[in-house]
Amino acid sequence: MARRLPSELARSSFGIANSKWKKPSVTRCYHCHVQLAIGYWLLAIPKELKASSMVTIDKISKSYGGDVSVIADLQLSIKPQQVTVMVGTTGSGKSTLLRVLAGLERPTSGGIRWDSDHGGNGRPNLGIVFQEPRLLPWLNVRQNVEFGFGPAGHRRSAELANEILEQVGLRPFSLYYPRQLSGGMAQRVAIARALVRKPSLLLLDEPFSALDALTRSRLQEHLMELFVKHSLTLFFVTHDIEEAVALSDTIVVIKGRPGQISHQFRIDLPRPRSRHDQAFIVWKERVLEALTE
Amino acid sequence: MAISSLAPRTEAVDVSRPGIERKTGKAPVKRHVRLSVLGLLVPATAVIGWEAASRLGWLDRTIASSPSEIVVEIGHLLTTGQIWVHLWATFVRVFSGFALGGAIAGIVGALAGMSPILYRLLNPSIQAIRSVPSYAWVPVFILWFGIFETSKILLIALGAFFPLYLSLVSSIRSVDRKLVEVALVNGFQGWSLARRIFLPASLPAIFVGLRQSLGLAWMFVVAAEFMGATHGLGFLLIDGQTTGRPATLITSILLFALCGKATDGCLAWVSERALHWQDGYRPNSPEARSE
């Protein structure tokens, strides 16, 4: 088995017909040794390079009613356990892309490929946080969080709901109803609701844009702690450049109408990031330039 | 730094009683009583004036009766036990009709609300039937179902059907798309989606519809009992009219008012309990509550 695996890898990577290599171990010719060598070499490649994306967005276009194209031929891959932030002006189609990822809308053309390591077959477990908290007003905080378990998983997970409520600091407010919460608290409930799903990809659609500056930066810090703690993969859509630089591993700039990706930046600033740092400010300016040029 | 310690402590919320509005203090209660008394002033004056006018001979007693005669009439109905017979007959009709009409409205309304095809199929016909004046059905129902209980209960059911149907359909069709999306991304579909989102989201409208349906059931029971009944409050009306007893007539009307108000009050009470989560405008002032 241990010997067969590299040769299989080699086969698949070179697209050689399977039938020819059914039983390589009986009489091994010169070719076989070459194949084996390449196979072992492939095995030696670090895992994060091989499984380099958890989802690949493949030439996605979306238009409404034929003429009005919102996004066109978008090509992007989201890397696992990283924060990918998409910045763009209003109307550039960044929310549309997120809705397509979440399965709430079908792309007009193109497709989404989920890496099988992360989600098994097809769509992996997704969590989503919208711009508004979107809490169900007839459920209290705890029930809203448990709503994230979906239709089947109510009983199994009271413990997990408690744990996550504790992590977002809302355990004492379990019995409150949404109308009794402030905007920041409500958005933390929404984050908790997405987290109890143990999402392999967490989508966030301008989640903090309706909050005041202080609450926003506090929740950003909080989100990063949860990101580390749960080793999450984040895809974060925002129009706030500072937020993008503060959170991201990769910044994707989308602009135009229909929206297209114009730049991708890799932000390698160490965390936690100080907004007064020279490097931070430089990055902000570069992204702003990319957006406005 | 522990994650929980990042939780903002400054966001001010009333921690004292989650989920329940705070009761008003002592002083407003007194005020509340005073204002209730104010509401009784007009009917009390009217009753005293009426009694006085009838004793002074300003009113024709054979037509207008008098409060004291009505009290005597009620006493008579109570001592003979007749009142319970009539009340029971009317209650059974109202509630069977209301239950039947409400149940059908619930099923048809939910289907037409959830499915655009069924909505297009059913709604035009239902709207057409709705515009027929209620009394027009009386002879039709007598012809089809006879003069006994079947036609009465069906007539009341017909009346009770429309308000609930209408509010159910419109509320389901206007359920917040954003909440539906939340349910969809969390894996809710079909029945679980209907139960967890559409039902609670349209519950406020359902209660309004139920109360209107119940009101119409009380209206239609009069029409139904005019079709010919041997018991019931509607029968009491006809009886009072044909035998020339205004006290009986007015007693019957008073009983209708009391029953309607009491049953609606019960529904309102249930609705307030069930919809405590609503974030509506809820003034705490006793003036607004005392209606």
CSV table of C-alpha atoms in Angstrom, one decimal, chain B residues 188-284:
chain,number,residue,atom,x,y,z
B,188,PHE,CA,-34.0,24.3,7.4
B,189,GLN,CA,-36.3,23.2,4.6
B,190,GLY,CA,-39.9,22.3,3.9
B,191,TRP,CA,-41.8,21.4,7.0
B,192,SER,CA,-39.1,22.5,9.5
B,193,LEU,CA,-38.8,25.8,7.7
B,194,ALA,CA,-42.6,26.3,7.9
B,195,ARG,CA,-42.7,25.4,11.5
B,196,ARG,CA,-39.6,27.3,12.7
B,197,ILE,CA,-40.0,30.5,10.6
B,198,PHE,CA,-43.3,30.9,8.8
B,199,LEU,CA,-45.5,29.9,11.7
B,200,PRO,CA,-44.0,32.1,14.4
B,201,ALA,CA,-43.4,35.0,11.9
B,202,SER,CA,-47.1,35.1,11.0
B,203,LEU,CA,-48.3,34.4,14.5
B,204,PRO,CA,-49.2,38.1,15.2
B,205,ALA,CA,-51.3,38.2,12.0
B,206,ILE,CA,-52.9,34.8,12.9
B,207,PHE,CA,-54.1,36.2,16.2
B,208,VAL,CA,-55.5,39.3,14.6
B,209,GLY,CA,-57.3,37.1,12.1
B,210,LEU,CA,-58.6,34.8,14.8
B,211,ARG,CA,-60.0,37.7,16.7
B,212,GLN,CA,-61.7,39.1,13.6
B,213,SER,CA,-63.0,35.6,12.7
B,214,LEU,CA,-64.4,35.2,16.2
B,215,GLY,CA,-66.1,38.6,15.9
B,216,LEU,CA,-67.7,37.6,12.6
B,217,ALA,CA,-68.8,34.2,14.1
B,218,TRP,CA,-70.7,36.2,16.7
B,219,MET,CA,-72.3,38.3,14.0
B,220,PHE,CA,-73.2,35.4,11.8
B,221,VAL,CA,-74.7,33.5,14.7
B,222,VAL,CA,-77.5,36.1,14.8
B,223,ALA,CA,-78.2,35.6,11.1
B,224,ALA,CA,-78.1,31.8,11.7
B,225,GLU,CA,-80.5,31.9,14.6
B,226,PHE,CA,-82.9,34.1,12.7
B,227,MET,CA,-83.2,31.2,10.2
B,228,GLY,CA,-85.3,29.5,12.8
B,229,ALA,CA,-84.1,28.3,16.2
B,230,THR,CA,-85.8,27.1,19.4
B,231,HIS,CA,-83.0,28.2,21.7
B,232,GLY,CA,-80.1,30.7,21.7
B,233,LEU,CA,-79.6,34.4,22.1
B,234,GLY,CA,-80.8,35.1,18.5
B,235,PHE,CA,-84.0,33.2,19.3
B,236,LEU,CA,-84.4,35.3,22.4
B,237,LEU,CA,-84.3,38.4,20.1
B,238,ILE,CA,-86.9,37.1,17.7
B,239,ASP,CA,-89.0,35.9,20.7
B,240,GLY,CA,-88.8,39.3,22.4
B,241,GLN,CA,-89.8,41.1,19.2
B,242,THR,CA,-92.8,38.8,18.3
B,243,THR,CA,-94.2,38.8,21.8
B,244,GLY,CA,-93.6,42.5,22.4
B,245,ARG,CA,-91.2,42.3,25.3
B,246,PRO,CA,-88.5,45.0,24.9
B,247,ALA,CA,-86.8,43.8,28.2
B,248,THR,CA,-86.1,40.4,26.6
B,249,LEU,CA,-84.7,42.1,23.4
B,250,ILE,CA,-82.4,44.3,25.3
B,251,THR,CA,-81.3,41.5,27.7
B,252,SER,CA,-80.4,39.5,24.7
B,253,ILE,CA,-78.4,42.3,23.2
B,254,LEU,CA,-76.6,42.9,26.5
B,255,LEU,CA,-75.7,39.2,26.6
B,256,PHE,CA,-74.4,39.3,23.1
B,257,ALA,CA,-72.1,42.2,24.0
B,258,LEU,CA,-70.9,40.4,27.2
B,259,CYS,CA,-70.2,37.1,25.4
B,260,GLY,CA,-68.5,38.8,22.5
B,261,LYS,CA,-66.3,40.9,24.7
B,262,ALA,CA,-65.5,38.0,27.0
B,263,THR,CA,-64.4,35.6,24.3
B,264,ASP,CA,-62.4,38.3,22.5
B,265,GLY,CA,-60.8,39.1,25.8
B,266,CYS,CA,-59.7,35.5,26.2
B,267,LEU,CA,-58.1,35.5,22.8
B,268,ALA,CA,-56.5,38.8,23.4
B,269,TRP,CA,-55.0,37.4,26.6
B,270,VAL,CA,-53.7,34.3,24.9
B,271,SER,CA,-52.3,36.4,22.1
B,272,GLU,CA,-50.4,38.8,24.5
B,273,ARG,CA,-48.8,35.8,26.2
B,274,ALA,CA,-47.9,34.1,23.0
B,275,LEU,CA,-46.5,37.3,21.4
B,276,HIS,CA,-44.5,38.7,24.3
B,277,TRP,CA,-41.4,38.7,22.1
B,278,GLN,CA,-42.8,41.3,19.8
B,279,ASP,CA,-40.9,44.5,19.6
B,280,GLY,CA,-43.9,46.7,19.0
B,281,TYR,CA,-44.8,50.1,20.4
B,282,ARG,CA,-46.1,49.2,23.8
B,283,PRO,CA,-46.9,52.3,25.9
B,284,ASN,CA,-46.8,51.5,29.6
